[in-house]
Amino acid sequence: MTLLRWSEKVPGVVVYGALLVGLFFAFIYAPPEAYMGQVYRIMYFHISAAWTCLAAYTVVFVASLAYLLGKGDHWDLLAHCAAEVGLFFTSITLISGSIWGRAVWLVWWTWEPLLTATLILWLLYAGYLLIRSAAQGDPARMRLSAVWAVLSYIDVPIIVLSVGMMQGLHPHTIEGFQINMDPRMTLSLFINYAAFLLLALFLLGRRVRLEKTAESVARLKERFRF
Amino acid sequence: MSSVSLRASGDAAASRLEITGVRVRLGKTLALAGVDLDVAPGEVVALFGPNGAGKSTLLRVAAGMLRPQDGRVRWPAVAGDPRAAIGYVGHHTFFSDALSARENLTFFGRMYGMSRAAAAARAGTLLREEGLLLFAEEPVGGFSRGMQQRLAICRALMHEPDLLLLDEPWSGLDADAGARLSARLMARRAAGGAALVCSHDFEAALAVADRYVLLAAGRVREVGVAAPFRGRPQAFAERYREMVRPRRPAAVTVRPEVVTGRVATPRPVAGPRWGAACLTVAGRDLLLELRGRENVAALGVFGLLVATMFGFAFDPLGQDLRPVFTGVLLIALLFAGLLGMGRSFARELGNDALAGMAAAPCAPSAIFYGKCLANAAFLVAAEVVLVPIFFMLLLVHFPAHPGAFLLALGLGSVGLIAVASLTGAIAAHTRAGEVLQPLLALPLLSPLLVAAVRLAETSVVGASTLAVGSGTPWAGLLIAFDLVYLTLPAFLFDFVLEVSA
């Protein structure tokens, strides 16, 4: 039995295609790094995942703000789904960063500023999901998590500022809008970032659809209440 | 959407309450599906319906505690914050169990803009009328259900409201108290006061009502005159069963109108000034602390415990603890602060006291900053005791130039109070809130902790070890953090408070 129509399969096929292209650029097209050799290639997934999670958290912030301003419950749904996607990509950032750290700094974890900031980010948005699961009733869940999303997002620049004032070990490949890398590496990085963004959008779309289906079921139940 | 039009709406100031097309969705449940209703001066409207019909939600909307997603709620007879002209009795009493009957009533009088003397006098009058004067100085926690309900009615009457919104007011009352409530409603009706009374007691409600409204599945099913059913609850029960039976949404049955008195111009009403409300909330929290000694005791004992444990673990005689001292001290204060201040909002949920504050005509931010003021008093009291104890137990000399240390302590405390109060308010509305609060607050406070430790150690470790002026950026970061988290709740606390309502 076919669960999805062909038109519904297209986005998935495009995303998997983009990820395959990203893999090609990360492992074949991009040259090895002068000091780190092949192990640096994890950067393409690590940085892409980090940028993607920040994009997802921006969606959470904007959607939560829209919900609080009374633009409708669908904004809460979007914020919730984007937070889950963001947390998934933050986890990828932390795991890939840890693997990279083991290879380059010989430790699985170090209290390096950017690593610490990413871990705090993970904890903040894990808190968002905890509020959603622990709040009593739908109105509390929606309002409290939206308030928390706004608080968390505003905390991000303060965290970055505070850890930025400490000494860091992270390679300074990107400073402001300047990228200190071989152009082939830069191209590979942006292609992988695009692929990760597509994956995030795909996951977000699927998650929203799942939630809407659950809502439709709840409405059907409600129709037969009286 | 059901539609009810019982009287001409030519006179804008005719009604005490006008509800038009109100829809309220509570999460995935449609609690009100387009309700129209109005209550005129000198009119009592009885609201009936099965469990889950939306009656309590409608009363909360009418009380201005809950914003509808669609439709309009107006209180044309009042100019100013309409909550100042509304007396509300909900499912919960809104009282603090540790405070006496008189203290609770006086607090709510103050929250409605009354002076301390006027509130105390009015509380005395109501307690006497309700036969509770003997128990005026007793903590409300020891009252029976019926006594608490009588006191809740007194609370709703404290500021002599024009409109009473009563949710199951006869529930728990004995025959005398029930009759007294009915007599009060009739006397107020004769004086031009209005009431919307939700009840399952047909006989009591129909005896005082001019009209009745039947609500089912969030829709008005019937509006009618109460007089024909007065003294005939069985006849009304049959009609009720017929009307609330599950069915497709249909046109509402409207019965003849009751002509009631009208007011010509809106009555100006005012709640308390922002600062007065803030101080009233802080004063009440300090009074609660004096009775229960929960917060300062938790703060102090926890901090002392941390100092003792670190003393044991590190052997201060054998090594210089100065490099880790500020970290240990500030982390201990942070955890102690979260432990103590986390209870600030959690203890309000027992009788839904926070919802009672939300029903009062004052800015939500005044409630939040009032709580912060009280929390600041608790934290400063704990710090005055704990900081010297930490220096003594961990054998670290108090810095000769303590400016940076005290600045870090002060600025760090401000940020801690703001974040702990706000996360306490959020966590209070969740299951296992006391566990959740530190999980929320600690990541948020991480920049504050880093900055406060770095700034404080410029004093404690000494300028010989650290570069001169190395604390300045950290002080800047602390000030920025404090400004952000003191300002944000002014906009966000409203949404948190609405969850309580």
XYZ file of C-alpha atoms in Angstrom:
727
model
C 0.000 0.000 0.000
C 1.329 3.448 -0.870
C 1.179 5.741 2.162
C 2.283 8.918 0.382
C 1.274 10.297 -3.008
C 4.085 10.971 -5.513
C 3.742 14.759 -5.052
C 4.267 14.282 -1.333
C 7.420 12.255 -1.944
C 9.091 15.013 -3.997
C 10.262 17.187 -1.052
C 11.835 14.136 0.589
C 13.606 13.124 -2.611
C 14.922 16.700 -3.054
C 16.235 16.770 0.542
C 17.973 13.398 0.234
C 19.455 14.532 -3.093
C 20.748 17.745 -1.484
C 22.301 15.774 1.370
C 24.042 13.449 -1.127
C 25.413 16.479 -2.988
C 26.578 17.880 0.368
C 28.371 14.595 1.126
C 30.086 14.728 -2.264
C 31.329 18.277 -1.613
C 32.394 17.515 1.974
C 34.287 14.280 1.264
C 35.422 14.457 -2.369
C 35.394 18.045 -3.695
C 36.865 19.865 -0.652
C 40.647 19.454 -0.200
C 42.203 18.108 3.044
C 43.115 20.713 5.671
C 46.833 21.581 6.112
C 47.076 20.792 9.851
C 44.048 18.651 10.715
C 44.078 16.496 7.572
C 40.855 14.607 6.846
C 39.293 14.948 10.282
C 38.411 18.606 9.676
C 35.673 17.438 7.241
C 33.347 17.020 10.207
C 33.248 20.842 10.175
C 30.827 20.744 7.207
C 28.193 19.021 9.348
C 29.152 20.662 12.643
C 28.941 24.272 11.435
C 25.943 23.578 9.162
C 24.059 22.031 12.069
C 24.987 24.967 14.343
C 23.744 27.553 11.841
C 20.591 25.527 11.153
C 19.707 25.297 14.855
C 20.085 29.081 15.176
C 17.733 29.517 12.201
C 15.246 27.127 13.842
C 15.399 29.032 17.137
C 14.776 32.278 15.261
C 11.602 30.664 13.897
C 10.657 29.622 17.456
C 11.149 33.204 18.683
C 9.186 34.861 15.879
C 6.361 32.296 16.038
C 6.127 32.552 19.846
C 5.999 36.326 19.660
C 3.253 36.106 17.023
C 1.303 33.694 19.256
C 1.614 35.989 22.283
C 0.437 38.922 20.164
C -2.747 36.977 19.438
C -2.068 35.998 15.816
C -3.457 32.496 16.348
C -2.743 29.059 17.775
C -1.058 27.868 14.566
C 1.956 30.027 15.511
C 2.315 28.040 18.716
C 2.242 24.844 16.699
C 4.985 26.191 14.404
C 7.098 27.295 17.402
C 6.779 23.882 19.033
C 7.789 22.002 15.886
C 10.674 24.400 15.160
C 11.966 23.964 18.736
C 12.069 20.183 18.271
C 13.897 20.553 14.975
C 16.274 23.115 16.537
C 17.042 20.818 19.448
C 17.768 17.961 17.019
C 20.303 20.095 15.128
C 21.829 21.421 18.389
C 22.349 17.806 19.444
C 24.116 17.118 16.119
C 26.278 20.215 16.732
C 27.259 19.027 20.209
C 27.954 15.415 19.176
C 29.948 16.383 16.076
C 31.819 19.040 18.090
C 32.690 16.464 20.734
C 34.013 14.013 18.120
C 36.042 16.805 16.511
C 37.364 17.861 19.939
C 38.536 14.286 20.650
C 40.445 14.203 17.373
C 41.943 17.706 17.552
C 42.146 18.637 21.265
C 42.389 14.998 22.521
C 39.379 15.440 24.870
C 35.706 14.592 24.379
C 34.646 17.764 26.150
C 36.289 21.025 27.129
C 34.775 24.164 28.658
C 35.535 26.021 25.493
C 33.307 29.140 25.129
C 31.454 28.177 21.945
C 30.929 24.591 23.111
C 29.644 25.858 26.447
C 27.322 28.348 24.739
C 25.923 25.576 22.522
C 25.344 23.337 25.546
C 23.497 26.166 27.341
C 21.443 26.703 24.183
C 20.532 23.010 24.212
C 19.534 23.234 27.873
C 17.378 26.343 27.252
C 15.377 24.692 24.486
C 15.205 21.381 26.337
C 13.576 23.576 29.013
C 11.086 24.749 26.362
C 10.057 21.157 25.649
C 9.991 20.357 29.377
C 7.552 23.237 29.947
C 5.350 21.921 27.156
C 5.260 18.450 28.636
C 4.828 19.586 32.260
C 2.342 22.475 31.860
C -1.173 21.740 33.031
C -3.616 22.122 30.155
C -3.287 23.441 26.608
C -3.597 27.195 27.371
C -0.834 26.995 30.001
C 1.337 24.912 27.695
C 1.023 27.398 24.837
C 1.441 30.594 26.841
C 4.231 29.490 29.165
C 6.310 27.919 26.419
C 5.893 31.040 24.254
C 7.057 33.258 27.132
C 9.995 30.924 27.689
C 10.913 30.981 23.981
C 11.119 34.789 24.064
C 13.221 34.763 27.254
C 15.573 32.086 25.894
C 16.151 33.739 22.551
C 16.989 37.056 24.182
C 19.456 35.218 26.431
C 21.387 33.845 23.435
C 23.333 37.060 22.576
C 24.116 37.578 26.289
C 25.498 34.033 26.514
C 27.537 34.533 23.334
C 28.826 37.868 24.716
C 29.768 36.333 28.073
C 31.589 33.339 26.606
C 33.164 35.581 23.965
C 34.887 37.472 26.793
C 36.687 34.266 27.792
C 39.658 32.704 25.997
C 38.570 30.170 23.375
C 40.152 27.268 21.466
C 37.812 27.292 18.463
C 39.551 27.831 15.083
C 38.880 31.409 13.901
C 37.820 30.481 10.392
C 34.841 32.833 10.435
C 35.166 36.367 11.815
C 32.209 38.595 11.221
C 31.393 38.297 7.519
C 34.941 37.247 6.581
C 35.696 33.553 6.026
C 39.372 32.569 6.289
C 39.178 29.354 4.263
C 40.078 27.906 0.900
C 37.300 28.896 -1.580
C 36.548 25.186 -2.248
C 36.064 24.660 1.465
C 33.811 27.741 1.663
C 31.674 26.501 -1.246
C 31.419 23.023 0.316
C 30.395 24.554 3.647
C 27.597 26.638 2.127
C 26.317 23.735 0.019
C 26.143 21.578 3.145
C 24.442 24.408 5.036
C 21.843 24.677 2.269
C 21.289 20.903 2.441
C 20.866 21.056 6.227
C 18.411 23.963 5.908
C 16.384 21.948 3.401
C 16.437 18.980 5.785
C 15.282 21.252 8.644
C 12.441 22.652 6.502
C 11.434 19.133 5.462
C 11.399 17.891 9.069
C 9.510 20.998 10.172
C 6.877 20.507 7.473
C 6.390 16.851 8.392
C 6.180 17.656 12.108
C 3.616 20.431 11.535
C 1.549 18.064 9.405
C 1.610 15.426 12.120
C 0.439 17.940 14.727
C -2.344 19.187 12.445
C -3.531 15.619 11.961
C -3.624 15.189 15.749
C -5.627 18.430 16.016
C -8.104 17.246 13.372
C -8.646 14.060 15.369
C -9.223 16.145 18.527
C -11.755 18.346 16.669
C -13.614 15.290 15.400
C -13.845 14.015 18.968
C -15.088 17.441 20.083
C -17.831 17.476 17.428
C -19.372 14.420 18.996
C -19.191 15.821 22.512
C -22.832 16.952 22.393
C -22.796 31.231 16.184
C -25.862 31.501 18.362
C -27.404 34.926 18.670
C -29.461 36.422 21.462
C -30.951 39.888 21.376
C -33.152 40.572 24.323
C -33.299 44.336 24.402
C -32.729 47.288 22.140
C -29.154 48.501 22.296
C -29.849 52.173 21.747
C -28.488 53.280 25.078
C -24.765 52.580 25.122
C -24.615 52.758 28.911
C -27.644 50.497 29.417
C -25.826 47.319 30.393
C -23.448 46.397 33.157
C -22.104 43.682 30.891
C -22.352 43.115 27.126
C -20.895 39.945 25.650
C -21.072 39.676 21.879
C -20.017 36.681 19.796
C -17.405 35.529 22.279
C -15.381 32.493 21.263
C -12.810 30.980 23.580
C -10.621 28.058 22.668
C -8.759 26.571 25.620
C -6.032 24.672 23.838
C -7.746 22.088 21.646
C -11.136 22.535 23.336
C -13.669 25.078 22.086
C -15.019 26.263 25.445
C -17.261 29.063 24.109
C -18.507 28.880 20.543
C -19.897 32.388 19.972
C -21.854 33.505 23.017
C -23.998 36.656 23.238
C -25.262 37.817 26.606
C -26.002 41.014 28.436
C -26.789 41.951 32.009
C -28.594 45.216 32.795
C -28.351 47.332 35.950
C -30.702 46.013 38.611
C -30.835 42.607 36.977
C -29.780 39.159 38.151
C -29.146 36.606 35.417
C -28.863 32.924 36.329
C -26.529 30.871 34.162
C -27.274 27.153 33.950
C -25.694 24.308 32.040
C -24.174 20.842 32.402
C -20.546 20.297 33.467
C -18.169 21.439 30.740
C -20.779 23.709 29.141
C -18.473 26.744 29.419
C -20.181 28.543 32.347
C -17.030 29.159 34.391
C -15.103 30.182 31.278
C -17.870 32.674 30.449
C -17.673 34.141 33.964
C -13.885 34.496 33.701
C -14.297 36.261 30.369
C -16.939 38.527 31.924
C -14.559 39.263 34.822
C -11.869 40.415 32.380
C -9.573 37.611 33.542
C -9.567 35.719 30.261
C -9.249 37.275 26.820
C -11.550 35.756 24.204
C -10.032 34.833 20.836
C -13.013 36.331 19.075
C -15.971 38.529 19.978
C -16.315 41.483 22.298
C -16.845 42.023 26.018
C -17.942 45.462 27.196
C -18.830 46.965 30.538
C -20.608 50.124 29.270
C -21.654 51.348 32.710
C -18.092 51.930 33.927
C -15.374 54.314 32.810
C -11.888 53.110 33.727
C -10.613 49.622 34.509
C -13.864 47.580 34.566
C -12.358 45.080 37.024
C -12.665 47.802 39.695
C -16.464 47.540 39.359
C -16.639 43.730 39.351
C -16.852 41.341 42.281
C -15.951 37.768 41.351
C -16.386 34.498 43.214
C -14.803 31.537 41.445
C -14.247 27.873 42.234
C -11.358 28.838 44.504
C -11.365 31.311 47.364
C -8.155 33.189 46.331
C -7.068 33.380 49.992
C -3.688 32.727 51.585
C -4.218 30.010 54.173
C -1.581 31.435 56.530
C -3.225 34.884 56.741
C -6.252 35.681 58.877
C -9.712 36.386 57.480
C -9.289 40.105 58.172
C -5.798 40.247 56.600
C -7.001 38.480 53.476
C -9.986 40.790 53.049
C -7.875 43.895 53.727
C -5.320 42.764 51.154
C -7.982 42.410 48.464
C -9.520 45.753 49.445
C -6.104 47.378 48.935
C -5.742 45.620 45.567
C -9.008 47.284 44.523
C -7.676 50.755 45.387
C -9.101 51.170 48.919
C -7.038 52.884 51.584
C -5.743 50.675 54.413
C -8.213 52.209 56.907
C -11.190 51.951 54.544
C -10.324 48.332 53.662
C -9.978 47.357 57.333
C -13.293 49.035 58.226
C -15.132 47.419 55.316
C -13.620 44.020 56.174
C -14.894 44.403 59.749
C -18.407 45.291 58.541
C -18.613 42.345 56.147
C -17.212 39.877 58.688
C -19.826 41.018 61.184
C -22.658 40.759 58.642
C -21.528 37.295 57.651
C -21.191 36.131 61.264
C -17.453 35.603 60.960
C -16.261 38.352 63.313
C -15.319 35.805 65.990
C -12.953 34.170 63.517
C -11.581 37.407 62.021
C -8.070 36.907 63.371
C -7.928 33.133 62.666
C -5.866 31.800 59.729
C -8.175 31.014 56.818
C -6.513 27.594 56.358
C -8.398 26.376 59.432
C -11.835 27.451 58.123
C -14.437 24.934 56.990
C -15.469 24.863 53.296
C -18.658 26.792 54.057
C -16.848 29.463 56.094
C -14.323 29.923 53.290
C -17.170 30.336 50.799
C -18.817 32.971 53.024
C -15.487 34.758 53.254
C -15.066 34.566 49.468
C -18.445 36.295 49.089
C -17.218 38.988 51.517
C -14.099 39.377 49.361
C -16.202 39.905 46.247
C -18.252 42.555 48.073
C -15.256 44.397 49.605
C -15.119 47.206 47.025
C -18.923 47.417 46.640
C -18.955 46.359 42.983
C -21.681 47.221 40.470
C -21.535 43.779 38.889
C -21.239 40.483 40.745
C -20.029 37.404 38.889
C -20.681 34.367 41.059
C -19.666 30.823 40.176
C -21.589 28.299 42.282
C -22.022 30.780 45.169
C -24.431 28.562 47.190
C -21.993 25.656 47.100
C -20.945 24.657 50.629
C -23.226 27.198 52.337
C -25.610 26.160 55.123
C -29.307 27.138 54.943
C -28.810 30.419 56.844
C -25.797 31.521 54.831
C -27.559 30.540 51.578
C -30.611 32.591 52.506
C -28.362 35.506 53.490
C -26.675 35.385 50.078
C -30.058 35.342 48.310
C -31.205 38.294 50.408
C -27.984 40.166 49.588
C -28.515 39.588 45.863
C -32.105 40.825 46.014
C -31.137 43.882 48.040
C -28.349 44.720 45.601
C -30.717 44.214 42.673
C -33.153 46.693 44.239
C -30.294 49.182 44.575
C -29.384 48.862 40.868
C -26.576 46.315 41.219
C -26.327 43.538 38.634
C -25.257 39.914 38.931
C -24.515 36.953 36.689
C -24.848 33.825 38.809
C -23.809 30.405 37.614
C -25.329 27.529 39.579
C -26.660 23.983 39.557
C -29.110 24.911 42.337
C -32.186 25.782 40.234
C -34.382 26.692 43.185
C -31.967 29.140 44.819
C -30.867 30.757 41.557
C -34.352 31.107 40.045
C -35.596 32.654 43.313
C -33.317 35.666 42.840
C -32.964 35.798 39.051
C -34.852 37.930 36.556
C -33.693 35.913 33.585
C -32.007 32.586 33.037
C -29.565 31.513 30.345
C -29.016 27.872 29.415
C -25.556 27.092 28.118
C -24.491 23.769 26.579
C -21.337 22.827 24.660
C -20.187 26.448 24.659
C -23.419 27.732 23.084
C -26.444 29.560 24.477
C -29.421 27.189 24.100
C -32.144 29.275 25.679
C -32.704 32.630 27.338
C -35.883 33.105 29.337
C -37.700 34.818 32.191
C -37.163 33.221 35.585
C -40.492 34.206 37.229
C -42.649 31.384 35.768
C -40.273 28.792 37.241
C -39.854 30.432 40.654
C -40.734 27.859 43.308
C -41.096 25.171 40.587
C -37.575 23.691 40.269
C -38.945 20.334 39.002
C -40.705 22.031 36.088
C -37.527 23.916 35.270
C -35.425 20.740 35.548
C -37.566 19.105 32.842
C -37.173 22.107 30.552
C -33.434 22.141 31.317
C -32.995 18.466 30.406
C -34.836 19.026 27.154
C -32.805 22.092 26.205
C -29.298 20.830 27.012
C -29.770 17.469 25.273
C -27.003 16.848 22.658
C -28.052 18.221 19.275
C -26.864 20.150 16.273
C -26.283 23.873 16.909
C -29.609 25.622 16.300
C -31.258 28.985 16.756
C -31.576 30.115 20.343
C -35.001 30.203 21.952
C -35.588 33.721 23.249
C -38.374 34.450 25.713
C -39.861 37.816 26.631
C -37.634 40.582 27.915
C -37.509 41.792 31.476
C -37.462 45.579 31.693
C -34.930 46.763 34.218
C -33.373 50.028 35.386
C -30.816 51.882 33.308
C -27.815 54.077 34.036
C -27.380 57.270 32.068
C -23.630 57.833 32.247
C -20.749 55.452 32.884
C -19.540 55.531 36.496
C -15.835 56.413 36.780
C -13.884 53.710 38.633
C -10.198 53.394 39.441
C -7.946 50.655 40.758
C -4.897 51.167 42.979
C -1.897 53.177 41.772
C 0.906 51.001 40.337
C 3.289 51.649 43.235
C 0.589 51.076 45.850
C -0.348 47.716 44.292
C 3.329 46.763 44.126
C 3.862 47.583 47.802
C 0.622 45.833 48.811
C 1.785 42.587 47.159
C 5.265 42.914 48.699
C 3.766 43.655 52.132
C 1.534 40.599 51.933
C 4.485 38.357 50.993
C 6.523 39.714 53.904
C 3.579 39.059 56.233
C 3.299 35.505 54.876
C 7.026 35.061 55.461
C 6.685 36.291 59.029
C 3.981 33.664 59.592
C 5.596 30.738 57.788
C 9.331 31.603 57.724
C 9.646 29.439 54.617
C 11.841 31.454 52.258
C 14.520 32.959 54.498
C 14.856 29.687 56.416
C 15.302 27.702 53.178
C 17.764 30.285 51.834
C 19.804 30.430 55.036
C 19.929 26.729 55.900
C 20.780 25.692 52.336
C 23.592 28.263 52.106
C 24.996 27.207 55.459
C 24.883 23.572 54.370
C 26.874 24.351 51.209
C 29.520 26.276 53.206
C 29.842 23.356 55.624
C 30.105 20.732 52.863
C 32.753 22.713 50.966
C 34.657 23.272 54.221
C 34.755 19.510 54.791
C 35.630 18.652 51.207
C 38.400 21.199 50.561
C 40.213 21.445 53.917
C 40.675 25.245 54.007
C 43.609 24.925 56.441
C 45.661 22.950 53.932
C 45.067 25.040 50.800
C 44.274 28.547 49.614
C 40.601 28.578 48.599
C 40.609 32.158 47.272
C 40.676 31.138 43.541
C 37.456 29.097 43.918
C 35.875 31.047 46.784
C 33.741 33.479 44.739
C 32.500 30.637 42.532
C 31.504 28.529 45.534
C 29.843 31.453 47.323
C 27.869 32.711 44.331
C 26.752 29.226 43.241
C 25.584 28.562 46.811
C 23.643 31.850 46.835
C 22.211 31.084 43.404
C 20.907 27.642 44.421
C 19.688 28.941 47.783
C 17.955 31.849 46.023
C 16.213 29.536 43.552
C 15.135 27.239 46.370
C 13.646 30.073 48.419
C 12.232 32.297 45.691
C 10.806 29.404 43.703
C 8.137 29.099 46.387
C 7.079 32.716 45.940
C 4.568 31.891 43.202
C 4.089 28.185 43.939
C 2.446 28.932 47.297
C -0.125 31.169 45.571
C -1.660 28.245 43.736
C -3.221 26.564 46.770
C -6.436 28.595 46.675
C -5.698 30.159 43.300
C -4.610 33.391 45.016
C -2.779 34.465 41.880
C -6.052 34.303 39.934
C -7.564 36.538 42.612
C -4.817 39.081 42.009
C -5.389 38.775 38.249
C -9.046 39.683 38.828
C -8.043 42.878 40.649
C -7.813 46.149 38.698
C -4.043 46.541 38.829
C -1.270 46.106 36.262
C 0.165 42.551 36.163
C 3.646 44.062 36.293
C 2.806 45.572 39.726
C 2.161 42.043 41.020
C 5.438 40.787 39.549
C 7.583 43.628 40.866
C 5.828 43.400 44.257
C 6.894 39.757 44.406
C 10.428 40.792 43.347
C 10.566 43.379 46.149
C 9.642 40.779 48.756
C 12.117 38.295 47.245
C 14.817 40.981 47.371
C 14.166 41.418 51.088
C 14.462 37.634 51.652
C 17.675 37.360 49.617
C 19.365 40.368 51.271
C 18.462 38.977 54.710
C 20.016 35.634 53.788
C 23.117 37.259 52.252
C 23.764 39.395 55.340
C 24.038 36.175 57.354
C 25.587 33.824 54.797
C 28.386 35.918 53.262
C 30.295 36.471 56.553
C 29.757 32.775 57.428
C 31.287 31.718 54.091
C 34.359 33.909 54.710
C 34.713 32.476 58.230
C 34.140 28.788 57.419
C 36.306 28.721 54.280
C 39.090 30.765 55.976
C 39.231 33.492 53.331
C 39.914 37.075 54.430
C 37.259 39.630 53.587
C 38.817 41.764 50.794
C 40.486 45.032 51.849
C 38.908 46.740 48.826
C 35.512 45.046 48.601
C 34.015 47.410 45.972
C 34.039 44.911 43.080
C 32.926 42.054 45.363
C 29.950 44.021 46.705
C 29.098 45.286 43.207
C 29.094 41.701 41.898
C 26.947 40.594 44.827
C 24.483 43.470 44.321
C 24.181 43.273 40.542
C 24.132 39.462 40.653
C 21.342 39.498 43.248
C 19.189 41.817 41.113
C 19.436 39.520 38.073
C 18.893 36.442 40.235
C 15.729 37.911 41.795
C 14.258 38.847 38.402
C 14.993 35.474 36.772
C 14.107 33.379 39.844
C 10.784 35.202 40.236
C 9.855 34.847 36.570
C 10.912 31.201 36.250
C 9.158 30.558 39.585
C 5.949 31.972 38.084
C 6.326 29.801 34.975
C 7.256 26.631 36.873
C 4.410 27.125 39.366
C 1.940 26.338 36.580
C 3.581 23.036 35.698
C 3.666 19.593 37.239
C 6.755 19.118 39.449
C 7.389 22.866 39.229
C 9.919 22.838 42.061
C 12.124 20.465 40.051
C 11.548 22.309 36.796
C 12.379 25.807 38.090
C 16.153 25.281 38.544
C 16.270 23.446 35.204
C 14.850 26.574 33.578
C 16.628 29.238 35.591
C 20.185 27.870 35.653
C 20.887 27.984 31.890
C 19.301 31.442 31.755
C 21.468 32.602 34.667
C 24.727 31.177 33.316
C 25.989 34.522 31.865
C 25.095 36.247 35.142
C 26.995 33.674 37.177
C 30.099 33.840 34.968
C 30.135 37.654 35.069
C 29.492 37.914 38.826
C 32.217 35.366 39.656
C 34.760 37.085 37.394
C 33.936 40.525 38.799
C 33.915 39.393 42.444
C 37.257 37.604 42.156
C 38.980 40.864 41.184
C 38.341 41.843 44.818
C 38.835 38.490 46.532
C 41.856 37.161 44.571
C 43.414 40.639 44.428
C 44.781 43.048 41.868
C 48.229 41.430 42.095
C 46.924 38.306 40.331
C 44.424 39.864 37.921
C 44.946 42.808 35.577
C 43.711 46.176 36.861
C 40.304 47.020 35.393
C 39.724 43.411 34.285
C 36.360 43.454 36.058
C 34.890 46.414 34.143
C 33.507 44.453 31.132
C 31.967 41.910 33.512
C 30.259 44.711 35.456
C 28.908 46.006 32.135
C 27.599 42.550 31.262
C 25.909 42.257 34.682
C 24.201 45.631 34.242
C 23.023 44.636 30.737
C 21.685 41.305 32.066
C 19.850 43.023 34.930
C 18.305 45.628 32.633
C 17.077 42.977 30.180
C 15.569 40.676 32.819
C 14.069 43.483 34.885
C 12.409 44.981 31.808
C 11.177 41.836 30.014
C 8.719 40.705 32.731
C 6.893 44.024 32.428
C 5.720 42.742 29.013
C 5.747 38.982 29.551
C 4.278 38.534 33.037
C 0.815 39.471 31.767
C 0.780 36.261 29.702
C 1.953 34.152 32.655
C -0.686 35.672 34.930
C -3.396 34.967 32.380
C -2.630 31.258 32.766
C -3.581 31.595 36.465
C -6.815 33.347 35.565
